[in-house]
């Protein structure tokens, strides 16, 4: 088939390296396990063992035995000195495979550290103390592993010696874990009863747990098939560097992220849609016939087309996404919280693009996997967000391709790596993408109705008068033979959003649905009038981006809370004050007034009629309505 | 490597002449082929390197047509700093650490490639691939950037620099296997040969030139030795070995029972010495 790659993927090095992460706290025996693996696979040199024997007598907690934890620790001492250690990498090799272990201290910084280690790993060993069983932290670790795209789990039920090698106990823990992890999308989960301290089932088979028929830990790590099949995936070649040593040679250097390519194959540049063919695959050791995932090569093309660092080459029939708005899971790593609207530098593959979060859809509690509403994302928190970029970005979904679906946030001012992201799906794809073209477009639909579609969005406290004004605007437009639709809580909550309650998360989701429905209606040519409290700027901004700011009119119905509470048309304020309604905007949930609304209506100063007329005047001024 | 070249204004490769440097150089040649390596090599010469290292360096530079900068801390040599009288700690500080900082500042390099590996030593296990140094080359372990996937944050301000450890995830054995497969030339001192040595502090020191003062009870003896790591000759301990080919070395590595750093006298000066040197700007 292909000539053996002779570039950076070194035959010896990649002979088959398994990269794994160990998850668990110190008490679970994580360090002891790593030390045991290194020791029993003979990766610890004599001088290191002698030092270890000395240290074990001095600091050890295992009596006369060697304390393997001391081999890898050091992390703890450093922590006391206030040094931030995120991940330590250790290496060992057996005749069958080489291993890289990411070891993360499992304390306050766990999410950030674990994510960093897990981003490199193909497999995770999740440690459980046999005496304690599946705990909150087990769930947390499993969730983070799943989020970071790890598909293989070893459940190491440690300290099995301390439960007298009890089979029942082991079976129960394994069963509990399988039940919990069923929804996390792991490809394989294997439970092994071990004792890191005494070495049972780590490298050598346990004599005490003779009921266990499965493989020892190391044996399993050596044999598991982690070929994630990147070579059989869609071809992706992110261009790292344009190689132009002289006017006669122009090559594009990079590492094949996934798939394979051969000389003569047709390729496309995702951002421009230009196509050509691969002329040569150049390496120092001579031209190759083909290259596949992991090969670092320089590609030359038949035609001279404009390609730079950051572009991705793919096959025309299986292209990456190109979008300037996408949804992504974000893990925050900076002391300064992630604020929606703030501009960051995003590094997506070899692309460097400006971008910001337009909306935090929800935050995820890593212990319970619950969705929570959030106005910002703090250090070690995970959220599902919408990300907008100033230029179209090229990517795949992270669960399809880890290399082209991941990105980092860089703080513009401090240059710190502030967060990491995993792209879920594109929200607004840009031009050159072959999208299902609709045979009748939105302009034509609007032209048929002889009007210009838009979304008029009323926001304000409960009882501010939104619905009254919105109704009057609707009537006035109808009187002018405009095609309109009024969306408010009543007609959505009873149908489309009947499954939602009033928690923060559900309210955010409700507004998201309203936004999507409003957009569809505007696309069909309608003038859409929406009346929702929509208390956060972020959720309103999200709708504005979705609809397009030319066609979005934000109307702030500004009525002081005292007046709203006095009017209390639905009797909600009195219920909220007596504690019968939770999360009531203005009482125990905050309302973020628009900073620069398109229309600001002060209901204490103007009549209903005046307010409605003011809205129509703005529509006329913006040429959305004939005067 | 290509990322760094694309993102930094003035990168350089720190070339120490050792096996890791040889591999790093080879990787660079391959990464930029058919173009030439788009950055210079910098060797910080303490003037106490083995003679065979210097001749290998010069031969390599001319064979490959490299842009090689050799920097010596003139001030240090003028003050007569040397590893024997000044002690290894001061010598390393002045002739290596200070010299490196001088050279980086002199040429305005903002990124420096190095061949250090995470498996070398405990404090290296947590080192970043892109290790950030604030102005003045200070390594602040509290101010390092998390590295996820292969996405590197290459942003630095004026005066700040980055050390780039492109071989972080290689092990010593893998380095040798790669040298074997790719037939990369290395300094002959890595191969066993009969060489003159004396015993000092439990290590075998090769008598490379007449500058090594011999105690009255010392007579150099010829032993079949080789080196696992190379540095200043009075600070590099040899091992007894019969490995005369790369295949022999790989075989010897597979059964090695002592870590490679044991031969390095600079590590034993004081506890946590590597950590301390790094903060001061040592590679």
Short mmCIF file of N, CA, C and O in Angstrom, two decimals, chain A residues 6-8 10 12-13 45-47 70-71 78 81-91 98 100 115-116 119-120 148 240-241 243 245 249 253-254 282-284 296-298 309 333 345 347 349 352 398 406-408 410 413-417 420-422, chain B residues 2-3 5-7 26-27 29-36 38 118-119 122 125-126 128 141-157 160 168-174 177-178 181-182 228 253 256-260 262 275 279:
data_model
loop_
_atom_site.label_atom_id
_atom_site.label_comp_id
_atom_site.label_asym_id
_atom_site.label_seq_id
_atom_site.Cartn_x
_atom_site.Cartn_y
_atom_site.Cartn_z
N UNK A 6 8.38 8.00 6.70
CA UNK A 6 9.73 8.12 7.25
C UNK A 6 9.92 9.48 7.92
O UNK A 6 11.01 9.83 8.29
N UNK A 7 8.82 10.24 8.07
CA UNK A 7 8.98 11.55 8.70
C UNK A 7 8.76 11.46 10.19
O UNK A 7 8.79 10.41 10.76
N UNK A 8 8.45 12.56 10.77
CA UNK A 8 8.37 12.69 12.21
C UNK A 8 7.73 11.52 12.97
O UNK A 8 8.21 11.17 14.03
N UNK A 10 7.99 8.61 14.19
CA UNK A 10 9.16 7.74 14.21
C UNK A 10 8.72 6.30 14.34
O UNK A 10 7.93 5.99 15.22
N UNK A 12 10.10 3.79 15.71
CA UNK A 12 10.34 3.26 17.04
C UNK A 12 9.36 3.87 18.05
O UNK A 12 8.82 3.19 18.90
N UNK A 13 9.15 5.16 17.90
CA UNK A 13 8.37 5.86 18.90
C UNK A 13 6.90 5.47 18.82
O UNK A 13 6.24 5.26 19.82
N UNK A 45 15.28 2.68 37.67
CA UNK A 45 16.68 2.31 37.71
C UNK A 45 17.16 2.10 39.14
O UNK A 45 16.54 2.57 40.09
N UNK A 46 18.30 1.41 39.23
CA UNK A 46 18.80 1.02 40.54
C UNK A 46 19.04 2.23 41.44
O UNK A 46 18.69 2.24 42.61
N UNK A 47 19.61 3.29 40.85
CA UNK A 47 19.88 4.47 41.68
C UNK A 47 18.59 5.09 42.20
O UNK A 47 18.52 5.62 43.29
N UNK A 70 6.03 7.39 46.64
CA UNK A 70 7.09 8.39 46.73
C UNK A 70 7.83 8.56 45.41
O UNK A 70 8.46 9.58 45.16
N UNK A 71 7.75 7.56 44.55
CA UNK A 71 8.41 7.64 43.25
C UNK A 71 7.85 8.76 42.40
O UNK A 71 8.55 9.43 41.68
N UNK A 78 5.30 20.05 46.19
CA UNK A 78 5.32 21.25 45.38
C UNK A 78 4.05 22.05 45.56
O UNK A 78 4.05 23.27 45.50
N UNK A 81 4.30 24.31 48.32
CA UNK A 81 5.10 25.50 48.02
C UNK A 81 4.33 26.48 47.15
O UNK A 81 4.86 27.49 46.72
N UNK A 82 3.10 26.14 46.84
CA UNK A 82 2.28 27.06 46.06
C UNK A 82 2.53 26.99 44.57
O UNK A 82 2.15 27.86 43.82
N UNK A 83 3.21 25.94 44.12
CA UNK A 83 3.48 25.82 42.70
C UNK A 83 2.31 25.08 42.05
O UNK A 83 1.85 24.07 42.56
N UNK A 84 1.85 25.62 40.95
CA UNK A 84 0.75 24.96 40.27
C UNK A 84 1.30 23.87 39.36
O UNK A 84 2.01 24.13 38.42
N UNK A 85 0.98 22.66 39.70
CA UNK A 85 1.38 21.57 38.84
C UNK A 85 0.12 21.10 38.14
O UNK A 85 -0.86 20.81 38.80
N UNK A 86 0.10 21.10 36.86
CA UNK A 86 -1.13 20.58 36.30
C UNK A 86 -0.99 19.11 35.95
O UNK A 86 -1.75 18.30 36.41
N UNK A 87 -0.01 18.77 35.18
CA UNK A 87 0.13 17.38 34.77
C UNK A 87 1.60 17.00 34.77
O UNK A 87 2.45 17.77 34.35
N UNK A 88 1.89 15.81 35.26
CA UNK A 88 3.24 15.27 35.10
C UNK A 88 3.12 14.08 34.15
O UNK A 88 2.17 13.31 34.23
N UNK A 89 4.05 13.96 33.25
CA UNK A 89 4.02 12.86 32.29
C UNK A 89 5.12 11.87 32.61
O UNK A 89 6.25 12.24 32.87
N UNK A 90 4.75 10.60 32.62
CA UNK A 90 5.75 9.55 32.89
C UNK A 90 5.70 8.55 31.75
O UNK A 90 4.69 8.41 31.07
N UNK A 91 6.81 7.88 31.59
CA UNK A 91 6.94 7.01 30.43
C UNK A 91 7.42 5.64 30.86
O UNK A 91 8.25 5.52 31.76
N UNK A 98 4.78 0.97 24.15
CA UNK A 98 5.30 2.02 25.02
C UNK A 98 4.12 2.84 25.55
O UNK A 98 3.07 2.91 24.91
N UNK A 100 2.63 6.37 27.75
CA UNK A 100 2.79 7.69 28.34
C UNK A 100 1.63 7.88 29.32
O UNK A 100 0.48 7.76 28.94
N UNK A 115 -8.55 17.85 32.51
CA UNK A 115 -8.85 18.11 31.10
C UNK A 115 -7.56 18.17 30.29
O UNK A 115 -7.47 17.64 29.19
N UNK A 116 -6.55 18.81 30.88
CA UNK A 116 -5.28 18.92 30.18
C UNK A 116 -4.69 17.52 29.94
O UNK A 116 -4.29 17.20 28.82
N UNK A 119 -6.83 15.45 27.45
CA UNK A 119 -6.82 15.86 26.05
C UNK A 119 -5.78 15.08 25.25
O UNK A 119 -5.87 14.97 24.04
N UNK A 120 -4.80 14.54 25.94
CA UNK A 120 -3.73 13.79 25.27
C UNK A 120 -3.99 12.29 25.29
O UNK A 120 -3.25 11.53 24.67
N UNK A 148 -13.92 14.91 27.12
CA UNK A 148 -12.67 15.11 26.39
C UNK A 148 -12.45 14.05 25.31
O UNK A 148 -11.42 14.00 24.68
N UNK A 240 0.39 24.03 8.23
CA UNK A 240 1.12 24.69 9.32
C UNK A 240 2.03 25.78 8.79
O UNK A 240 2.27 26.78 9.45
N UNK A 241 2.56 25.53 7.60
CA UNK A 241 3.64 26.40 7.13
C UNK A 241 3.74 26.27 5.63
O UNK A 241 3.62 25.15 5.10
N UNK A 243 5.97 26.25 2.54
CA UNK A 243 7.40 26.01 2.28
C UNK A 243 7.75 26.56 0.89
O UNK A 243 7.33 26.02 -0.12
N UNK A 245 11.16 27.57 -0.61
CA UNK A 245 12.60 27.79 -0.59
C UNK A 245 13.07 28.56 -1.83
O UNK A 245 14.08 29.26 -1.78
N UNK A 249 9.39 26.19 -6.18
CA UNK A 249 8.79 25.21 -5.28
C UNK A 249 7.84 25.92 -4.33
O UNK A 249 8.19 26.91 -3.69
N UNK A 253 3.24 22.50 4.25
CA UNK A 253 3.76 21.57 5.24
C UNK A 253 2.78 21.42 6.40
O UNK A 253 2.16 22.39 6.82
N UNK A 254 2.65 20.21 6.88
CA UNK A 254 1.78 19.95 8.03
C UNK A 254 1.78 18.47 8.35
O UNK A 254 2.51 17.69 7.74
N UNK A 282 6.00 15.35 -0.56
CA UNK A 282 7.45 15.48 -0.44
C UNK A 282 7.92 15.20 0.99
O UNK A 282 7.30 15.69 1.94
N UNK A 283 8.95 14.39 1.14
CA UNK A 283 9.62 14.26 2.43
C UNK A 283 11.12 14.22 2.20
O UNK A 283 11.58 14.03 1.07
N UNK A 284 11.85 14.39 3.28
CA UNK A 284 13.31 14.38 3.23
C UNK A 284 13.82 13.04 2.70
O UNK A 284 14.82 12.98 2.00
N UNK A 296 3.97 13.55 8.87
CA UNK A 296 4.32 14.96 8.63
C UNK A 296 4.93 15.05 7.24
O UNK A 296 5.96 14.43 6.97
N UNK A 297 4.26 15.76 6.37
CA UNK A 297 4.69 15.81 4.97
C UNK A 297 4.56 17.23 4.42
O UNK A 297 3.98 18.10 5.05
N UNK A 298 5.09 17.41 3.23
CA UNK A 298 4.89 18.66 2.51
C UNK A 298 4.19 18.31 1.20
O UNK A 298 4.69 17.47 0.43
N UNK A 309 -1.22 29.45 6.08
CA UNK A 309 -1.25 28.80 7.37
C UNK A 309 -2.67 28.89 7.93
O UNK A 309 -3.28 29.96 7.89
N UNK A 333 -10.11 27.91 32.48
CA UNK A 333 -8.85 27.60 33.17
C UNK A 333 -8.19 28.81 33.78
O UNK A 333 -7.09 28.74 34.28
N UNK A 345 -8.52 35.54 21.81
CA UNK A 345 -7.86 34.97 20.64
C UNK A 345 -8.14 33.47 20.69
O UNK A 345 -7.91 32.83 21.72
N UNK A 347 -7.37 29.71 19.21
CA UNK A 347 -6.44 28.93 18.39
C UNK A 347 -7.18 27.64 18.05
O UNK A 347 -7.46 26.82 18.91
N UNK A 349 -6.78 24.54 15.64
CA UNK A 349 -5.79 23.93 14.75
C UNK A 349 -4.68 24.94 14.53
O UNK A 349 -4.17 25.53 15.48
N UNK A 352 -5.59 31.11 13.82
CA UNK A 352 -5.67 32.04 14.94
C UNK A 352 -6.72 33.08 14.59
O UNK A 352 -6.56 33.80 13.61
N UNK A 398 -16.01 17.88 17.60
CA UNK A 398 -14.95 17.24 18.39
C UNK A 398 -15.16 15.74 18.50
O UNK A 398 -14.20 14.97 18.50
N UNK A 406 -11.00 20.83 18.32
CA UNK A 406 -10.62 21.41 19.61
C UNK A 406 -10.06 22.81 19.41
O UNK A 406 -9.55 23.12 18.34
N UNK A 407 -10.15 23.62 20.44
CA UNK A 407 -9.54 24.96 20.37
C UNK A 407 -9.23 25.47 21.77
O UNK A 407 -9.68 24.91 22.76
N UNK A 408 -8.39 26.50 21.82
CA UNK A 408 -8.08 27.12 23.12
C UNK A 408 -8.40 28.62 23.04
O UNK A 408 -8.38 29.21 21.96
N UNK A 410 -7.18 32.31 24.27
CA UNK A 410 -6.02 33.03 24.80
C UNK A 410 -6.48 34.44 25.18
O UNK A 410 -7.12 35.12 24.38
N UNK A 413 -4.99 40.19 26.79
CA UNK A 413 -4.19 41.12 27.59
C UNK A 413 -3.08 40.43 28.35
O UNK A 413 -1.98 40.95 28.47
N UNK A 414 -3.37 39.26 28.89
CA UNK A 414 -2.36 38.59 29.69
C UNK A 414 -1.63 37.52 28.89
O UNK A 414 -0.61 36.99 29.34
N UNK A 415 -2.14 37.17 27.73
CA UNK A 415 -1.59 36.08 26.91
C UNK A 415 -1.70 34.72 27.58
O UNK A 415 -1.08 33.75 27.15
N UNK A 416 -2.45 34.62 28.66
CA UNK A 416 -2.61 33.32 29.30
C UNK A 416 -3.55 32.44 28.49
O UNK A 416 -4.43 32.95 27.79
N UNK A 417 -3.35 31.13 28.60
CA UNK A 417 -4.31 30.22 28.01
C UNK A 417 -5.48 30.16 28.98
O UNK A 417 -5.36 29.62 30.07
N UNK A 420 -10.38 26.07 27.27
CA UNK A 420 -10.28 25.09 26.18
C UNK A 420 -11.68 24.80 25.71
O UNK A 420 -12.64 24.85 26.48
N UNK A 421 -11.82 24.49 24.43
CA UNK A 421 -13.14 24.25 23.89
C UNK A 421 -13.20 23.02 23.00
O UNK A 421 -12.21 22.63 22.39
N UNK A 422 -14.38 22.42 22.98
CA UNK A 422 -14.64 21.28 22.10
C UNK A 422 -15.89 21.60 21.30
O UNK A 422 -16.96 21.78 21.87
N UNK B 2 7.28 23.66 13.08
CA UNK B 2 6.81 24.55 12.02
C UNK B 2 5.88 25.60 12.60
O UNK B 2 5.86 26.74 12.15
N UNK B 3 5.14 25.22 13.63
CA UNK B 3 4.28 26.18 14.30
C UNK B 3 5.12 27.32 14.87
O UNK B 3 4.77 28.49 14.75
N UNK B 5 8.13 28.29 14.01
CA UNK B 5 8.72 29.11 12.95
C UNK B 5 7.67 30.06 12.38
O UNK B 5 7.94 31.21 12.08
N UNK B 6 6.43 29.57 12.27
CA UNK B 6 5.38 30.43 11.72
C UNK B 6 4.97 31.53 12.69
O UNK B 6 4.54 32.59 12.27
N UNK B 7 5.08 31.28 13.98
CA UNK B 7 4.53 32.22 14.95
C UNK B 7 5.54 33.16 15.60
O UNK B 7 5.17 34.18 16.14
N UNK B 26 18.13 16.68 13.25
CA UNK B 26 17.63 15.81 12.18
C UNK B 26 16.13 16.04 11.94
O UNK B 26 15.69 16.12 10.80
N UNK B 27 15.39 16.19 13.03
CA UNK B 27 13.95 16.46 12.90
C UNK B 27 13.71 17.79 12.19
O UNK B 27 12.81 17.91 11.36
N UNK B 29 15.69 19.29 10.04
CA UNK B 29 16.03 19.15 8.62
C UNK B 29 14.84 18.55 7.88
O UNK B 29 14.44 19.00 6.81
N UNK B 30 14.25 17.52 8.49
CA UNK B 30 13.12 16.86 7.84
C UNK B 30 11.89 17.76 7.80
O UNK B 30 11.16 17.78 6.80
N UNK B 31 11.66 18.51 8.86
CA UNK B 31 10.44 19.31 8.94
C UNK B 31 10.42 20.41 7.88
O UNK B 31 9.35 20.79 7.42
N UNK B 32 11.59 20.91 7.51
CA UNK B 32 11.60 22.06 6.60
C UNK B 32 12.05 21.70 5.19
O UNK B 32 12.06 22.54 4.31
N UNK B 33 12.44 20.44 4.99
CA UNK B 33 12.86 20.01 3.67
C UNK B 33 11.74 20.29 2.65
O UNK B 33 10.57 20.09 2.96
N UNK B 34 12.01 20.74 1.44
CA UNK B 34 13.34 20.96 0.85
C UNK B 34 13.98 22.30 1.22
O UNK B 34 15.10 22.54 0.78
N UNK B 35 13.27 23.16 1.98
CA UNK B 35 13.94 24.40 2.40
C UNK B 35 15.02 24.06 3.42
O UNK B 35 15.02 23.00 4.03
N UNK B 36 15.94 25.03 3.59
CA UNK B 36 16.95 24.86 4.64
C UNK B 36 16.31 25.19 5.98
O UNK B 36 15.27 25.86 6.03
N UNK B 38 15.15 27.17 8.75
CA UNK B 38 15.00 28.63 8.71
C UNK B 38 15.40 29.33 10.01
O UNK B 38 14.83 30.35 10.35
N UNK B 118 11.10 14.78 29.03
CA UNK B 118 10.42 14.67 30.32
C UNK B 118 10.90 13.47 31.13
O UNK B 118 10.72 13.43 32.33
N UNK B 119 11.45 12.47 30.47
CA UNK B 119 11.83 11.28 31.22
C UNK B 119 13.19 11.43 31.88
O UNK B 119 13.63 10.56 32.61
N UNK B 122 12.98 13.90 37.50
CA UNK B 122 11.66 14.07 38.09
C UNK B 122 11.06 15.45 37.84
O UNK B 122 9.90 15.58 37.51
N UNK B 125 9.32 16.13 34.48
CA UNK B 125 8.11 15.40 34.09
C UNK B 125 6.93 16.32 33.88
O UNK B 125 6.01 16.01 33.15
N UNK B 126 6.96 17.47 34.53
CA UNK B 126 5.82 18.37 34.41
C UNK B 126 6.14 19.58 33.54
O UNK B 126 5.35 20.49 33.43
N UNK B 128 6.51 21.99 30.44
CA UNK B 128 5.70 22.18 29.25
C UNK B 128 6.55 21.92 28.00
O UNK B 128 7.77 21.96 28.05
N UNK B 141 7.45 28.73 37.72
CA UNK B 141 6.62 27.53 37.61
C UNK B 141 5.14 27.82 37.84
O UNK B 141 4.29 27.05 37.43
N UNK B 142 4.85 28.93 38.48
CA UNK B 142 3.46 29.26 38.74
C UNK B 142 2.78 29.91 37.54
O UNK B 142 1.60 30.10 37.51
N UNK B 143 3.59 30.31 36.59
CA UNK B 143 3.04 31.07 35.48
C UNK B 143 3.25 30.34 34.16
O UNK B 143 3.69 30.92 33.17
N UNK B 144 2.99 29.04 34.16
CA UNK B 144 3.11 28.27 32.92
C UNK B 144 1.72 28.01 32.37
O UNK B 144 0.75 27.98 33.10
N UNK B 145 1.65 27.82 31.08
CA UNK B 145 0.34 27.70 30.44
C UNK B 145 -0.06 26.25 30.25
O UNK B 145 0.77 25.44 29.87
N UNK B 146 -1.34 25.96 30.52
CA UNK B 146 -1.77 24.58 30.29
C UNK B 146 -1.65 24.24 28.80
O UNK B 146 -1.88 25.10 27.94
N UNK B 147 -1.28 23.00 28.51
CA UNK B 147 -1.15 22.59 27.11
C UNK B 147 -2.12 21.47 26.83
O UNK B 147 -1.96 20.35 27.31
N UNK B 148 -3.14 21.77 26.03
CA UNK B 148 -4.12 20.75 25.67
C UNK B 148 -3.94 20.37 24.21
O UNK B 148 -3.57 21.20 23.38
N UNK B 149 -4.25 19.15 23.92
CA UNK B 149 -4.11 18.62 22.55
C UNK B 149 -2.73 19.00 22.02
O UNK B 149 -1.77 18.95 22.77
N UNK B 150 -2.67 19.40 20.75
CA UNK B 150 -1.39 19.93 20.27
C UNK B 150 -1.55 21.40 19.95
O UNK B 150 -1.00 21.90 19.00
N UNK B 151 -2.37 22.08 20.75
CA UNK B 151 -2.63 23.50 20.51
C UNK B 151 -1.75 24.32 21.44
O UNK B 151 -1.94 24.31 22.64
N UNK B 152 -0.80 25.02 20.86
CA UNK B 152 0.14 25.75 21.69
C UNK B 152 -0.11 27.25 21.65
O UNK B 152 -0.43 27.81 20.62
N UNK B 153 0.01 27.83 22.83
CA UNK B 153 -0.15 29.27 22.96
C UNK B 153 1.22 29.90 22.75
O UNK B 153 2.09 29.80 23.60
N UNK B 154 1.40 30.53 21.60
CA UNK B 154 2.72 31.04 21.23
C UNK B 154 2.84 32.55 21.46
O UNK B 154 3.78 33.17 20.99
N UNK B 155 1.85 33.13 22.17
CA UNK B 155 1.87 34.58 22.33
C UNK B 155 2.87 35.03 23.39
O UNK B 155 2.82 34.59 24.53
N UNK B 156 3.78 35.90 23.01
CA UNK B 156 4.71 36.50 23.99
C UNK B 156 4.77 38.00 23.74
O UNK B 156 4.52 38.46 22.63
N UNK B 157 5.08 38.71 24.78
CA UNK B 157 5.27 40.15 24.64
C UNK B 157 6.75 40.42 24.42
O UNK B 157 7.60 39.56 24.59
N UNK B 160 9.76 38.83 26.39
CA UNK B 160 9.46 37.50 26.88
C UNK B 160 9.87 36.48 25.82
O UNK B 160 9.87 36.78 24.63
N UNK B 168 9.94 16.50 24.16
CA UNK B 168 9.49 16.26 25.53
C UNK B 168 9.04 14.83 25.78
O UNK B 168 9.32 14.24 26.81
N UNK B 169 8.30 14.27 24.84
CA UNK B 169 7.69 12.96 25.07
C UNK B 169 8.51 11.78 24.55
O UNK B 169 7.99 10.70 24.38
N UNK B 170 9.79 12.02 24.29
CA UNK B 170 10.65 10.91 23.88
C UNK B 170 11.33 10.35 25.13
O UNK B 170 11.56 11.04 26.10
N UNK B 171 11.68 9.07 25.05
CA UNK B 171 12.49 8.49 26.12
C UNK B 171 13.89 8.24 25.58
O UNK B 171 14.11 8.26 24.36
N UNK B 172 14.81 8.02 26.50
CA UNK B 172 16.20 7.81 26.11
C UNK B 172 16.32 6.66 25.11
O UNK B 172 17.02 6.74 24.11
N UNK B 173 15.60 5.59 25.39
CA UNK B 173 15.67 4.43 24.51
C UNK B 173 15.14 4.78 23.11
O UNK B 173 15.71 4.41 22.09
N UNK B 174 14.06 5.53 23.08
CA UNK B 174 13.50 5.92 21.78
C UNK B 174 14.46 6.79 20.99
O UNK B 174 14.54 6.69 19.77
N UNK B 177 16.87 4.39 19.49
CA UNK B 177 16.25 3.60 18.42
C UNK B 177 16.10 4.45 17.16
O UNK B 177 16.29 3.98 16.04
N UNK B 178 15.76 5.71 17.38
CA UNK B 178 15.58 6.60 16.24
C UNK B 178 16.91 6.87 15.54
O UNK B 178 17.01 6.86 14.32
N UNK B 181 17.61 3.82 13.45
CA UNK B 181 16.79 3.66 12.25
C UNK B 181 17.11 4.73 11.21
O UNK B 181 17.18 4.46 10.02
N UNK B 182 17.32 5.95 11.68
CA UNK B 182 17.54 7.05 10.74
C UNK B 182 19.02 7.25 10.42
O UNK B 182 19.36 8.16 9.68
N UNK B 228 27.01 8.22 28.45
CA UNK B 228 25.56 8.26 28.16
C UNK B 228 25.08 9.68 27.97
O UNK B 228 24.12 9.93 27.28
N UNK B 253 20.88 -0.32 26.50
CA UNK B 253 19.83 0.51 27.09
C UNK B 253 18.67 -0.34 27.61
O UNK B 253 18.08 -0.05 28.63
N UNK B 256 19.57 -1.59 30.87
CA UNK B 256 20.21 -0.65 31.80
C UNK B 256 19.52 -0.66 33.14
O UNK B 256 18.30 -0.79 33.23
N UNK B 257 20.31 -0.54 34.18
CA UNK B 257 19.71 -0.55 35.51
C UNK B 257 19.95 0.76 36.24
O UNK B 257 19.54 0.94 37.37
N UNK B 258 20.65 1.68 35.59
CA UNK B 258 20.96 2.96 36.24
C UNK B 258 20.48 4.08 35.33
O UNK B 258 20.54 3.95 34.11
N UNK B 259 19.98 5.16 35.88
CA UNK B 259 19.45 6.22 35.04
C UNK B 259 20.58 7.03 34.41
O UNK B 259 21.68 7.09 34.93
N UNK B 260 20.27 7.68 33.30
CA UNK B 260 21.31 8.38 32.56
C UNK B 260 21.87 9.56 33.32
O UNK B 260 23.00 9.95 33.14
N UNK B 262 22.70 9.76 36.25
CA UNK B 262 23.68 9.46 37.30
C UNK B 262 25.06 9.93 36.91
O UNK B 262 25.88 10.26 37.76
N UNK B 275 15.68 21.91 39.50
CA UNK B 275 14.61 22.88 39.66
C UNK B 275 15.18 24.29 39.83
O UNK B 275 14.73 25.25 39.23
N UNK B 279 15.01 27.74 37.29
CA UNK B 279 14.47 29.05 37.65
C UNK B 279 15.46 30.14 37.33
O UNK B 279 15.09 31.26 37.02
#
